[in-house]
Coordinates of C-alpha atoms in Angstrom, one line a residue:
Chain A
M1 CA -25.1 29.8 127.0
S2 CA -21.6 29.1 126.1
A3 CA -20.2 25.6 125.9
P4 CA -18.1 24.5 128.9
V5 CA -14.6 25.5 128.6
E6 CA -11.4 23.7 129.5
A7 CA -8.2 25.3 130.6
P8 CA -5.3 23.3 132.1
L9 CA -5.7 22.4 135.6
A10 CA -2.0 22.9 136.1
A11 CA -2.6 26.7 135.3
N12 CA -3.9 27.3 138.8
P13 CA -1.6 29.9 140.1
V14 CA -1.0 27.8 143.3
E15 CA 0.6 25.0 141.3
A16 CA 3.6 27.3 140.7
V17 CA 4.6 26.9 144.2
L18 CA 3.0 23.4 145.1
R19 CA 4.3 19.9 145.1
S20 CA 1.4 18.5 143.1
F21 CA 2.4 14.8 143.3
R22 CA 1.8 15.2 147.2
M23 CA -1.9 16.1 146.8
P24 CA -4.4 15.5 148.2
H25 CA -3.2 16.9 151.3
I26 CA -3.8 15.6 154.8
W27 CA -5.9 18.6 156.1
C28 CA -9.4 17.9 156.9
P29 CA -12.4 19.1 154.7
G30 CA -13.1 22.7 155.8
C31 CA -9.7 23.4 157.3
G32 CA -8.3 26.8 156.6
I33 CA -4.7 26.1 156.1
G34 CA -5.0 25.4 152.3
T35 CA -6.8 28.9 151.9
T36 CA -3.9 30.6 153.5
V37 CA -1.5 28.7 151.1
N38 CA -3.5 30.0 148.2
C39 CA -3.1 33.6 149.3
F40 CA 0.7 33.1 150.0
A41 CA 1.0 31.7 146.5
R42 CA -0.6 34.9 145.1
A43 CA 1.4 37.1 147.0
L44 CA 4.5 35.4 146.0
E45 CA 3.3 35.8 142.5
Q46 CA 2.9 39.2 142.6
S47 CA 6.0 40.0 144.7
K48 CA 8.0 39.0 141.7
L49 CA 10.7 37.6 144.1
N50 CA 13.3 35.1 142.9
L51 CA 11.8 32.0 144.2
D52 CA 15.1 30.3 144.5
K53 CA 15.8 32.7 147.3
V54 CA 12.6 32.3 149.2
V55 CA 12.7 29.7 152.0
V56 CA 9.6 28.4 154.0
V57 CA 10.3 27.0 157.4
S58 CA 7.5 25.2 159.4
G59 CA 7.5 23.6 162.6
I60 CA 5.2 20.5 163.7
G61 CA 1.6 20.3 163.6
C62 CA -1.2 20.7 160.8
S63 CA 0.3 23.9 159.6
G64 CA 3.7 22.5 159.9
R65 CA 2.8 20.5 156.9
V66 CA 2.8 23.5 154.7
A67 CA 6.6 23.4 154.1
G68 CA 6.3 19.9 152.6
Y69 CA 3.7 21.0 150.3
L70 CA 5.3 24.0 148.8
D71 CA 7.7 23.4 146.0
L72 CA 10.2 26.0 147.5
D73 CA 13.3 25.5 149.6
S74 CA 11.2 24.4 152.6
F75 CA 12.2 22.9 155.8
H76 CA 10.3 20.9 158.3
T77 CA 11.8 21.4 161.7
T78 CA 11.4 20.0 165.1
H79 CA 8.5 21.1 167.4
G80 CA 8.8 24.9 168.2
R81 CA 12.2 25.3 166.6
A82 CA 11.1 26.9 163.3
I83 CA 12.2 30.4 164.5
P84 CA 15.7 29.3 165.6
F85 CA 16.1 27.3 162.4
A86 CA 15.1 30.2 160.3
T87 CA 17.3 32.6 162.6
G88 CA 20.5 30.7 161.6
M89 CA 19.6 30.5 157.8
K90 CA 18.9 34.2 157.8
I91 CA 21.9 35.2 159.5
A92 CA 24.3 32.9 157.5
N93 CA 22.6 33.9 154.3
P94 CA 21.1 37.3 154.5
K95 CA 20.0 37.4 150.9
L96 CA 17.4 34.9 151.6
T97 CA 13.8 35.8 152.1
V98 CA 12.9 33.5 155.1
V99 CA 9.2 33.0 155.8
V100 CA 8.1 30.9 159.1
Y101 CA 4.8 29.3 158.4
S102 CA 3.5 27.6 161.5
G103 CA 0.7 27.2 164.0
D104 CA -0.2 28.9 167.4
G105 CA 1.1 25.8 169.4
D106 CA 4.2 25.4 167.6
L107 CA 5.2 29.2 167.5
V108 CA 4.1 30.6 170.9
G109 CA 3.5 27.3 172.9
I110 CA 6.4 25.1 172.4
G111 CA 8.5 27.8 170.9
G112 CA 7.3 30.8 172.6
N113 CA 10.6 31.8 173.9
H114 CA 12.2 31.7 170.5
F115 CA 9.4 33.9 169.2
I116 CA 9.7 36.7 171.7
H117 CA 13.6 36.8 171.3
A118 CA 13.3 36.8 167.5
A119 CA 10.9 39.8 167.7
R120 CA 13.1 41.4 170.2
R121 CA 16.0 41.2 168.0
N122 CA 13.9 42.4 165.2
L123 CA 15.3 39.6 162.9
D124 CA 14.2 39.9 159.3
L125 CA 11.6 36.9 159.4
K126 CA 8.1 36.9 158.1
V127 CA 6.2 34.9 160.5
I128 CA 2.8 33.6 159.5
C129 CA 0.9 32.1 162.4
I130 CA -2.2 29.8 161.6
N131 CA -4.3 30.2 164.8
N132 CA -6.9 27.7 165.2
F133 CA -7.1 27.8 169.1
T134 CA -6.1 24.2 169.6
Y135 CA -3.4 21.5 169.0
G136 CA -5.0 19.8 166.1
M137 CA -2.7 17.2 164.9
T138 CA -2.3 15.6 168.4
G139 CA -6.0 15.4 169.2
G140 CA -7.3 18.7 170.1
Q141 CA -5.5 19.7 173.4
M142 CA -5.6 23.0 174.9
G143 CA -3.2 25.3 173.7
P144 CA -1.8 28.8 174.5
T145 CA -4.4 30.6 172.4
T146 CA -7.6 28.5 173.6
P147 CA -10.2 31.0 174.8
V148 CA -11.4 31.0 178.2
S149 CA -14.4 28.4 178.7
A150 CA -13.7 26.6 175.5
L151 CA -13.7 22.8 175.5
S152 CA -10.7 20.7 174.5
S153 CA -9.5 17.2 175.0
T154 CA -7.5 18.4 178.0
T155 CA -10.1 21.0 179.3
P156 CA -13.4 18.7 179.1
F157 CA -14.9 21.2 181.6
G158 CA -13.9 24.3 179.8
C159 CA -10.6 26.1 179.7
F160 CA -9.9 28.5 182.7
E161 CA -6.5 29.8 181.5
P162 CA -6.3 33.1 179.8
G163 CA -5.1 32.8 176.3
F164 CA -2.4 34.8 174.6
N165 CA -3.3 37.9 172.7
L166 CA -0.7 37.2 169.9
P167 CA -0.6 40.6 168.2
H168 CA -0.1 42.2 171.7
L169 CA 2.8 39.8 172.5
A170 CA 4.5 40.3 169.2
E171 CA 4.3 44.1 169.4
S172 CA 5.4 44.1 173.1
A173 CA 8.3 41.9 172.2
G174 CA 9.5 44.4 169.4
A175 CA 7.8 43.3 166.0
V176 CA 7.6 46.1 163.4
Y177 CA 4.8 44.8 161.5
V178 CA 1.7 43.1 163.2
A179 CA -1.5 42.1 161.4
R180 CA -4.4 39.7 161.7
W181 CA -6.9 38.4 159.5
T182 CA -9.1 35.3 159.1
T183 CA -9.2 32.7 156.6
Y184 CA -12.4 34.6 155.3
H185 CA -10.3 37.6 154.4
V186 CA -8.4 36.1 151.5
R187 CA -7.6 39.2 149.4
Q188 CA -6.5 41.2 152.5
L189 CA -4.3 38.2 153.4
A190 CA -2.7 38.1 150.1
H191 CA -2.0 41.8 150.3
T192 CA -0.7 41.6 153.8
M193 CA 1.6 38.6 152.9
G194 CA 2.9 40.8 150.0
E195 CA 3.6 43.6 152.4
M196 CA 5.4 41.3 154.7
L197 CA 7.5 40.0 151.9
R198 CA 8.8 43.6 151.4
K199 CA 9.2 44.7 155.0
N200 CA 12.6 44.5 156.6
G201 CA 12.2 43.2 160.2
F202 CA 10.3 40.9 162.3
S203 CA 6.8 40.8 160.6
F204 CA 3.8 38.8 162.3
L205 CA 0.8 37.8 160.7
E206 CA -1.9 36.0 162.9
I207 CA -4.5 34.1 160.7
I208 CA -7.6 32.9 162.5
S209 CA -8.4 29.6 160.8
P210 CA -11.2 27.1 161.4
C211 CA -10.4 23.6 162.9
P212 CA -13.8 21.9 162.2
T213 CA -12.7 18.5 163.1
L214 CA -11.5 19.1 166.7
Y215 CA -12.1 22.7 168.1
G216 CA -15.1 23.2 166.1
Q217 CA -16.8 20.0 166.8
R218 CA -16.1 19.9 170.6
N219 CA -17.4 23.5 170.9
R220 CA -20.3 22.9 168.7
L221 CA -19.3 25.7 166.1
G222 CA -20.6 23.7 163.0
D223 CA -18.3 22.7 160.2
G224 CA -15.4 24.6 158.5
L225 CA -18.1 26.6 156.3
A226 CA -20.1 27.6 159.4
M227 CA -16.9 28.8 161.2
M228 CA -15.9 30.7 158.1
K229 CA -19.5 32.6 158.0
H230 CA -19.0 33.2 161.9
F231 CA -15.4 34.8 161.2
K232 CA -17.3 37.0 158.5
Q233 CA -20.0 38.2 160.9
Q234 CA -17.8 38.6 163.9
S235 CA -14.8 40.5 162.2
V236 CA -14.3 43.9 163.0
L237 CA -12.0 45.8 160.9
R238 CA -9.7 48.0 163.1
H239 CA -6.5 49.1 161.4
G240 CA -4.0 50.7 163.8
A241 CA -5.9 49.4 167.0
P242 CA -4.0 49.3 170.2
T243 CA -3.1 45.6 170.3
K244 CA -3.8 45.3 174.1
E245 CA -7.5 45.5 173.0
V246 CA -7.5 42.8 170.3
G247 CA -7.7 39.7 172.5
I248 CA -10.2 37.0 171.4
E249 CA -12.9 35.5 173.6
L250 CA -14.8 32.3 172.7
Q251 CA -17.1 33.3 169.8
G252 CA -16.7 37.0 170.5
P253 CA -15.7 39.6 167.9
I254 CA -12.4 39.3 166.3
A255 CA -10.5 42.6 165.5
V256 CA -8.7 42.2 162.2
G257 CA -6.2 44.6 160.2
K258 CA -2.9 46.0 160.4
F259 CA -2.2 46.9 163.9
V260 CA 1.6 47.8 163.6
D261 CA 3.7 49.1 161.0
I262 CA 6.8 50.9 162.2
E263 CA 10.5 51.2 161.3
R264 CA 13.3 49.9 163.6
P265 CA 16.8 48.7 162.5
S266 CA 16.8 45.0 162.0
F267 CA 19.3 42.7 163.6
L268 CA 21.6 42.5 160.7
D269 CA 21.5 46.3 160.3
V270 CA 22.8 46.8 163.9
M271 CA 25.0 43.7 163.8
N272 CA 26.8 45.1 160.8
E273 CA 26.9 48.7 162.3
Q274 CA 28.3 47.6 165.6
L275 CA 30.8 45.0 164.3
G276 CA 31.8 47.3 161.3
R277 CA 32.6 50.0 163.9
T278 CA 34.6 48.0 166.4
L279 CA 36.3 45.5 164.1
E280 CA 36.6 47.7 161.1
A281 CA 38.8 46.3 158.3
E282 CA 38.8 42.9 159.9
Y283 CA 34.9 42.8 159.6
A284 CA 34.8 44.4 156.2
G285 CA 35.9 41.2 154.5
C286 CA 32.7 39.3 155.9
V287 CA 30.2 42.2 155.6
K288 CA 30.1 42.0 151.7
D289 CA 28.1 38.8 152.2
H290 CA 25.9 40.3 154.6
V291 CA 24.3 43.1 152.5
P292 CA 21.0 42.0 151.1
D293 CA 20.6 42.4 147.4
Chain B
M1 CA -46.4 51.4 120.6
P2 CA -43.1 50.0 120.6
E3 CA -42.9 47.2 123.3
E4 CA -40.2 47.9 126.0
A5 CA -37.5 45.1 126.1
P6 CA -37.6 43.0 129.2
P7 CA -35.0 44.2 131.6
E8 CA -32.7 41.1 131.4
A9 CA -32.6 41.6 127.4
K10 CA -31.2 44.9 127.9
K11 CA -28.0 43.6 129.4
T12 CA -26.1 41.7 126.9
K13 CA -24.5 39.0 128.8
K14 CA -21.0 38.3 127.8
V15 CA -18.9 35.4 129.0
R16 CA -16.3 37.0 131.2
G17 CA -14.7 34.1 132.9
T18 CA -14.9 30.7 133.9
V19 CA -13.7 28.2 136.5
V20 CA -11.6 25.2 136.2
I21 CA -12.2 22.4 138.5
N22 CA -9.9 19.3 139.5
L23 CA -12.8 17.2 140.6
A24 CA -10.6 14.5 142.2
R25 CA -9.1 16.8 144.6
C26 CA -12.2 18.3 146.0
K27 CA -13.3 17.5 149.7
G28 CA -16.8 19.3 149.4
C29 CA -16.2 21.8 152.0
G30 CA -18.4 24.3 150.1
F31 CA -16.2 27.5 150.5
C32 CA -16.2 28.4 146.9
I33 CA -20.0 27.9 146.7
A34 CA -20.9 30.1 149.7
F35 CA -18.4 32.9 149.0
C36 CA -18.8 33.1 145.1
P37 CA -19.9 36.8 144.5
P38 CA -22.2 36.1 141.5
Q39 CA -23.3 32.8 143.2
V40 CA -22.8 30.6 140.2
L41 CA -21.5 27.5 141.8
E42 CA -23.4 24.6 143.3
F43 CA -22.8 21.1 144.5
A44 CA -23.0 18.6 141.7
E45 CA -24.9 15.5 142.2
D46 CA -22.3 13.2 141.3
Y47 CA -19.5 12.1 143.6
N48 CA -15.8 12.4 142.9
P49 CA -13.4 9.4 143.7
Q50 CA -13.1 10.7 147.2
G51 CA -16.7 10.5 147.8
Y52 CA -17.5 14.1 148.1
H53 CA -19.8 16.2 146.0
P54 CA -17.6 18.7 144.0
P55 CA -18.8 22.2 142.8
R56 CA -20.5 22.7 139.5
L57 CA -20.9 25.9 137.4
T58 CA -24.6 26.7 137.1
D59 CA -24.4 29.7 134.9
P60 CA -21.2 29.9 132.8
D61 CA -22.4 33.5 131.6
G62 CA -22.6 34.7 135.2
C63 CA -19.1 33.8 136.0
T64 CA -16.7 36.9 136.2
G65 CA -13.5 35.0 136.7
C66 CA -12.6 36.7 139.7
D67 CA -10.6 33.7 141.1
L68 CA -12.1 34.2 144.6
C69 CA -13.0 30.5 144.6
G70 CA -9.5 29.8 143.8
L71 CA -8.3 31.8 146.6
Y72 CA -10.7 30.1 149.2
C73 CA -10.3 26.6 148.0
P74 CA -8.3 24.9 150.7
D75 CA -7.7 21.9 148.5
F76 CA -6.2 23.7 145.4
A77 CA -9.2 22.3 143.4
I78 CA -10.6 25.2 141.7
Y79 CA -9.6 28.5 140.1
G80 CA -11.0 31.2 138.0
I81 CA -9.9 32.7 134.9
M82 CA -10.8 35.8 133.1
L83 CA -11.7 35.4 129.3
K84 CA -11.3 38.2 126.9
N85 CA -14.2 38.6 124.5
G86 CA -14.9 35.0 124.7
A87 CA -11.5 34.1 123.9
P88 CA -10.8 30.4 123.7
P89 CA -9.8 28.9 127.0
S90 CA -6.3 27.9 126.0
A91 CA -5.6 31.7 126.0
A92 CA -3.1 32.6 128.6
R93 CA -4.5 33.1 132.1
E94 CA -5.2 36.6 132.9
K95 CA -3.4 37.9 136.0
S96 CA -5.7 39.9 138.3
D97 CA -4.4 42.6 140.3
E98 CA -7.5 43.2 142.6
S99 CA -6.0 42.6 146.1

């Protein structure tokens, strides 16, 4: 037996991007959002990106708190407007790596319109969507991804609206990179986030995450650990699966993997091409700022 | 007739890694304990200032320093480090490229 060893607490790899003075965070015990932040920190560390050029934009909600806890240039925007905010920032300063880190209700509920149009334009945003099937911060209301027959504070007799199949929505709208994992798949999450940081175009990652306090408790799914074990059992690896088939039912199997990885000219590529062709010399003066490093 | 060494003695156990735990931050979710590949963590009997049972390393020789606990921990309260040949813990953290 060796003696207990001591290493600095500050050497935790996540500390490099964390505002430690704001800890402990407000997320409930067993919530999966912190786990995804660990994966994001590892992906950033391995990407060797200049962190001064990485921007994180969040909307409102539990996962909207991520921006506040990350020691990057991070922005906590109004409800559903993370993507419009990020769009403006990316177009104004194309050298930035813009990550949108938000929840299902914020991104495809309140901000659903922005989501589909950013995907249509193929704007170079890295969109990470924490999907916990509910509006957590406001008290567990039914959201756009709540599965049929799930209980929530606004559907006490069971949800009867079909929920969004987010990978299918993203691919149909025009995303060039679509993947889904659960918070159980931490190594895969870090790897996928790394791929997204290198990808040019609208990249979308859906992360199925436990909400033990509201969604889990109402639907009697147990605590956070029980939900994580459920993700482990129910996940089916299906790389390249047609996104139409990867919808999620209450306690049903969860298809995970990288579904879409294609190439398509991004918004800035086509904008530079079109304006350069029609305005020629007049545009050449502006375009030098619009070429990513 | 020479006696065969018991199987456990054949393996020379080396300290390969360890975990560093920020006790005060832990919220006792149990992710690190449940998903530790060599199963060398358990809930401590003591409480932390928040009133939760933080994890405890049961078998320091069994820890591989894979840092999976660090990836799972939603409260940024634990991480694993690899140690080279029982090097002092002050040694720089080994970066793992396993993902």
